[in-house]
Amino acid sequence: SVSGSINAQKTAQRFALNVRKAQNQALAVRTVQGPLGPVVPRSVGINITTASPTTYIMFAETTLPINYRYDAGTDVVIETLSVESGIRLFELRNEADGLETAVNIVFTTPDGGATIYNAAASIGQSALIKFRADRGGIIRSVRTRTSGQVAVE
């Protein structure tokens, strides 16, 4: 369907923009609202999981050591973001094209250095995030790289 195609494209573009927003927030070293007030994050990232196919999280790691992934209850949720109507996360793939259940794209402060982790460890220099329209099955993807490059494919 046309709306499925448009919404899949919009979701991919918005995801790419949100990855850039996390990178910019890490480079700008902006404070985030922690449990005890404003705090300078050690890293800012995006967490997306197959367990939650219609939302993803922008988060900040505020305590050392940082582990380059989202930890519920420890890390600060900056924003919960939603995909477009009728769209859901389809697949997460690592650099070797293997399937993942979680991807964390994390930028350290203040240098903005990027890492890509699953729920436990690095998954290489890039990840492919695929979104799919419920109707028509149209797929749009975002490739993110540790070089900082983010592209809608």
mmCIF file of C-alpha atoms in Angstrom:
data_model
loop_
_atom_site.group_PDB
_atom_site.id
_atom_site.type_symbol
_atom_site.label_atom_id
_atom_site.label_comp_id
_atom_site.label_asym_id
_atom_site.label_seq_id
_atom_site.Cartn_x
_atom_site.Cartn_y
_atom_site.Cartn_z
ATOM 1 C CA SER A 1 0.000 0.000 0.000
ATOM 2 C CA VAL A 2 1.063 3.582 -0.630
ATOM 3 C CA SER A 3 0.572 4.604 3.008
ATOM 4 C CA GLY A 4 2.628 1.579 4.122
ATOM 5 C CA SER A 5 5.456 2.619 1.816
ATOM 6 C CA ILE A 6 5.313 6.248 2.985
ATOM 7 C CA ASN A 7 5.154 5.288 6.675
ATOM 8 C CA ALA A 8 8.007 2.771 6.323
ATOM 9 C CA GLN A 9 10.139 5.482 4.694
ATOM 10 C CA LYS A 10 9.166 8.040 7.366
ATOM 11 C CA THR A 11 10.002 5.551 10.142
ATOM 12 C CA ALA A 12 13.442 4.812 8.657
ATOM 13 C CA GLN A 13 14.183 8.515 8.162
ATOM 14 C CA ARG A 14 13.037 9.381 11.685
ATOM 15 C CA PHE A 15 15.124 6.555 13.170
ATOM 16 C CA ALA A 16 18.194 7.839 11.294
ATOM 17 C CA LEU A 17 17.486 11.378 12.554
ATOM 18 C CA ASN A 18 17.164 10.128 16.127
ATOM 19 C CA VAL A 19 20.528 8.331 15.879
ATOM 20 C CA ARG A 20 22.051 11.649 14.725
ATOM 21 C CA LYS A 21 20.234 13.455 17.556
ATOM 22 C CA ALA A 22 21.813 11.073 20.106
ATOM 23 C CA GLN A 23 25.230 11.672 18.510
ATOM 24 C CA ASN A 24 24.734 15.452 18.627
ATOM 25 C CA GLN A 25 23.627 15.293 22.264
ATOM 26 C CA ALA A 26 26.811 13.353 23.135
ATOM 27 C CA LEU A 27 29.002 15.867 21.261
ATOM 28 C CA ALA A 28 27.248 18.837 22.887
ATOM 29 C CA VAL A 29 27.552 17.230 26.343
ATOM 30 C CA ARG A 30 24.063 18.422 27.345
ATOM 31 C CA THR A 31 22.797 17.530 30.817
ATOM 32 C CA VAL A 32 19.942 15.060 31.184
ATOM 33 C CA GLN A 33 17.442 14.767 34.022
ATOM 34 C CA GLY A 34 18.735 12.037 36.319
ATOM 35 C CA PRO A 35 16.995 10.599 39.397
ATOM 36 C CA LEU A 36 18.747 13.188 41.607
ATOM 37 C CA GLY A 37 18.587 16.149 39.210
ATOM 38 C CA PRO A 38 20.523 17.259 36.124
ATOM 39 C CA VAL A 39 23.556 15.132 35.283
ATOM 40 C CA VAL A 40 26.122 15.105 32.473
ATOM 41 C CA PRO A 41 25.842 11.773 30.654
ATOM 42 C CA ARG A 42 28.875 9.568 29.989
ATOM 43 C CA SER A 43 27.193 8.384 26.774
ATOM 44 C CA VAL A 44 23.971 8.872 24.821
ATOM 45 C CA GLY A 45 22.451 6.138 22.699
ATOM 46 C CA ILE A 46 19.534 4.469 20.975
ATOM 47 C CA ASN A 47 18.244 1.083 22.164
ATOM 48 C CA ILE A 48 15.962 -0.920 19.855
ATOM 49 C CA THR A 49 14.767 -4.464 20.508
ATOM 50 C CA THR A 50 12.633 -7.084 18.789
ATOM 51 C CA ALA A 51 10.731 -7.421 22.097
ATOM 52 C CA SER A 52 9.343 -3.902 21.542
ATOM 53 C CA PRO A 53 8.785 -3.663 17.762
ATOM 54 C CA THR A 54 6.897 -0.339 17.719
ATOM 55 C CA THR A 55 8.999 1.761 20.123
ATOM 56 C CA TYR A 56 12.656 2.422 20.857
ATOM 57 C CA ILE A 57 14.527 4.422 23.478
ATOM 58 C CA MET A 58 17.002 7.285 23.508
ATOM 59 C CA PHE A 59 18.966 6.873 26.721
ATOM 60 C CA ALA A 60 21.934 8.208 28.669
ATOM 61 C CA GLU A 61 24.483 6.253 30.675
ATOM 62 C CA THR A 62 25.307 8.442 33.669
ATOM 63 C CA THR A 63 27.404 6.160 35.871
ATOM 64 C CA LEU A 64 30.843 4.625 35.391
ATOM 65 C CA PRO A 65 31.817 2.229 34.068
ATOM 66 C CA ILE A 66 29.708 2.643 30.945
ATOM 67 C CA ASN A 67 28.824 -0.606 29.161
ATOM 68 C CA TYR A 68 27.552 0.725 25.801
ATOM 69 C CA ARG A 69 24.032 -0.630 26.221
ATOM 70 C CA TYR A 70 20.729 0.298 27.839
ATOM 71 C CA ASP A 71 20.193 -1.002 31.374
ATOM 72 C CA ALA A 72 16.616 -0.501 32.595
ATOM 73 C CA GLY A 73 16.540 1.040 36.042
ATOM 74 C CA THR A 74 20.138 2.276 35.851
ATOM 75 C CA ASP A 75 20.294 4.366 32.685
ATOM 76 C CA VAL A 76 18.255 7.522 32.128
ATOM 77 C CA VAL A 77 15.511 7.326 29.481
ATOM 78 C CA ILE A 78 15.710 10.626 27.583
ATOM 79 C CA GLU A 79 12.822 9.783 25.269
ATOM 80 C CA THR A 80 10.683 6.825 24.201
ATOM 81 C CA LEU A 81 10.188 7.057 20.443
ATOM 82 C CA SER A 82 7.501 5.408 18.305
ATOM 83 C CA VAL A 83 7.449 4.115 14.747
ATOM 84 C CA GLU A 84 4.762 5.297 12.315
ATOM 85 C CA SER A 85 1.288 3.733 12.310
ATOM 86 C CA GLY A 86 1.178 0.291 10.687
ATOM 87 C CA ILE A 87 4.975 -0.145 10.876
ATOM 88 C CA ARG A 88 7.016 -2.408 13.098
ATOM 89 C CA LEU A 89 10.621 -3.424 13.560
ATOM 90 C CA PHE A 90 11.248 -6.362 11.240
ATOM 91 C CA GLU A 91 14.897 -7.357 11.790
ATOM 92 C CA LEU A 92 18.108 -6.308 13.486
ATOM 93 C CA ARG A 93 21.316 -7.478 11.804
ATOM 94 C CA ASN A 94 24.946 -7.248 12.909
ATOM 95 C CA GLU A 95 27.986 -6.544 10.727
ATOM 96 C CA ALA A 96 28.260 -10.252 9.783
ATOM 97 C CA ASP A 97 24.543 -10.190 8.749
ATOM 98 C CA GLY A 98 23.555 -12.330 11.745
ATOM 99 C CA LEU A 99 20.242 -11.684 13.482
ATOM 100 C CA GLU A 100 20.167 -9.814 16.805
ATOM 101 C CA THR A 101 17.365 -9.287 19.345
ATOM 102 C CA ALA A 102 18.737 -5.925 20.521
ATOM 103 C CA VAL A 103 20.905 -3.163 19.086
ATOM 104 C CA ASN A 104 22.423 -0.301 21.078
ATOM 105 C CA ILE A 105 23.996 2.527 19.082
ATOM 106 C CA VAL A 106 25.964 4.498 21.675
ATOM 107 C CA PHE A 107 27.989 7.712 21.456
ATOM 108 C CA THR A 108 30.428 8.557 24.247
ATOM 109 C CA THR A 109 30.815 12.092 25.579
ATOM 110 C CA PRO A 110 32.493 14.402 24.788
ATOM 111 C CA ASP A 111 34.154 12.895 21.677
ATOM 112 C CA GLY A 112 31.034 11.288 20.152
ATOM 113 C CA GLY A 113 32.876 8.006 19.534
ATOM 114 C CA ALA A 114 30.383 5.346 18.417
ATOM 115 C CA THR A 115 29.896 1.729 19.439
ATOM 116 C CA ILE A 116 27.283 -0.806 18.334
ATOM 117 C CA TYR A 117 26.359 -3.475 20.890
ATOM 118 C CA ASN A 118 23.644 -6.056 21.336
ATOM 119 C CA ALA A 119 22.471 -6.765 24.908
ATOM 120 C CA ALA A 120 25.937 -8.045 25.886
ATOM 121 C CA ALA A 121 28.817 -7.206 23.536
ATOM 122 C CA SER A 122 29.996 -5.434 20.400
ATOM 123 C CA ILE A 123 28.400 -6.676 17.168
ATOM 124 C CA GLY A 124 30.952 -5.065 14.848
ATOM 125 C CA GLN A 125 31.362 -1.834 12.904
ATOM 126 C CA SER A 126 27.791 -1.633 11.598
ATOM 127 C CA ALA A 127 24.187 -2.662 12.164
ATOM 128 C CA LEU A 128 21.183 -2.839 9.864
ATOM 129 C CA ILE A 129 17.790 -1.933 11.324
ATOM 130 C CA LYS A 130 14.851 -3.048 9.145
ATOM 131 C CA PHE A 131 11.297 -1.713 9.483
ATOM 132 C CA ARG A 132 8.334 -3.372 7.747
ATOM 133 C CA ALA A 133 4.830 -2.228 6.847
ATOM 134 C CA ASP A 134 2.102 -4.511 8.241
ATOM 135 C CA ARG A 135 0.207 -4.151 4.956
ATOM 136 C CA GLY A 136 2.091 -4.785 1.737
ATOM 137 C CA GLY A 137 5.241 -5.934 3.500
ATOM 138 C CA ILE A 138 7.337 -2.982 2.312
ATOM 139 C CA ILE A 139 10.714 -2.859 4.086
ATOM 140 C CA ARG A 140 12.915 0.180 4.686
ATOM 141 C CA SER A 141 16.302 -0.117 6.382
ATOM 142 C CA VAL A 142 18.777 2.060 8.236
ATOM 143 C CA ARG A 143 22.487 1.199 8.224
ATOM 144 C CA THR A 144 24.439 2.701 11.092
ATOM 145 C CA ARG A 145 28.218 2.535 11.381
ATOM 146 C CA THR A 146 30.736 3.144 14.159
ATOM 147 C CA SER A 147 32.288 5.803 11.884
ATOM 148 C CA GLY A 148 29.160 7.837 12.711
ATOM 149 C CA GLN A 149 27.585 7.358 9.285
ATOM 150 C CA VAL A 150 23.831 6.739 9.281
ATOM 151 C CA ALA A 151 22.034 5.983 5.998
ATOM 152 C CA VAL A 152 18.517 5.041 4.969
ATOM 153 C CA GLU A 153 18.748 2.132 2.482
#
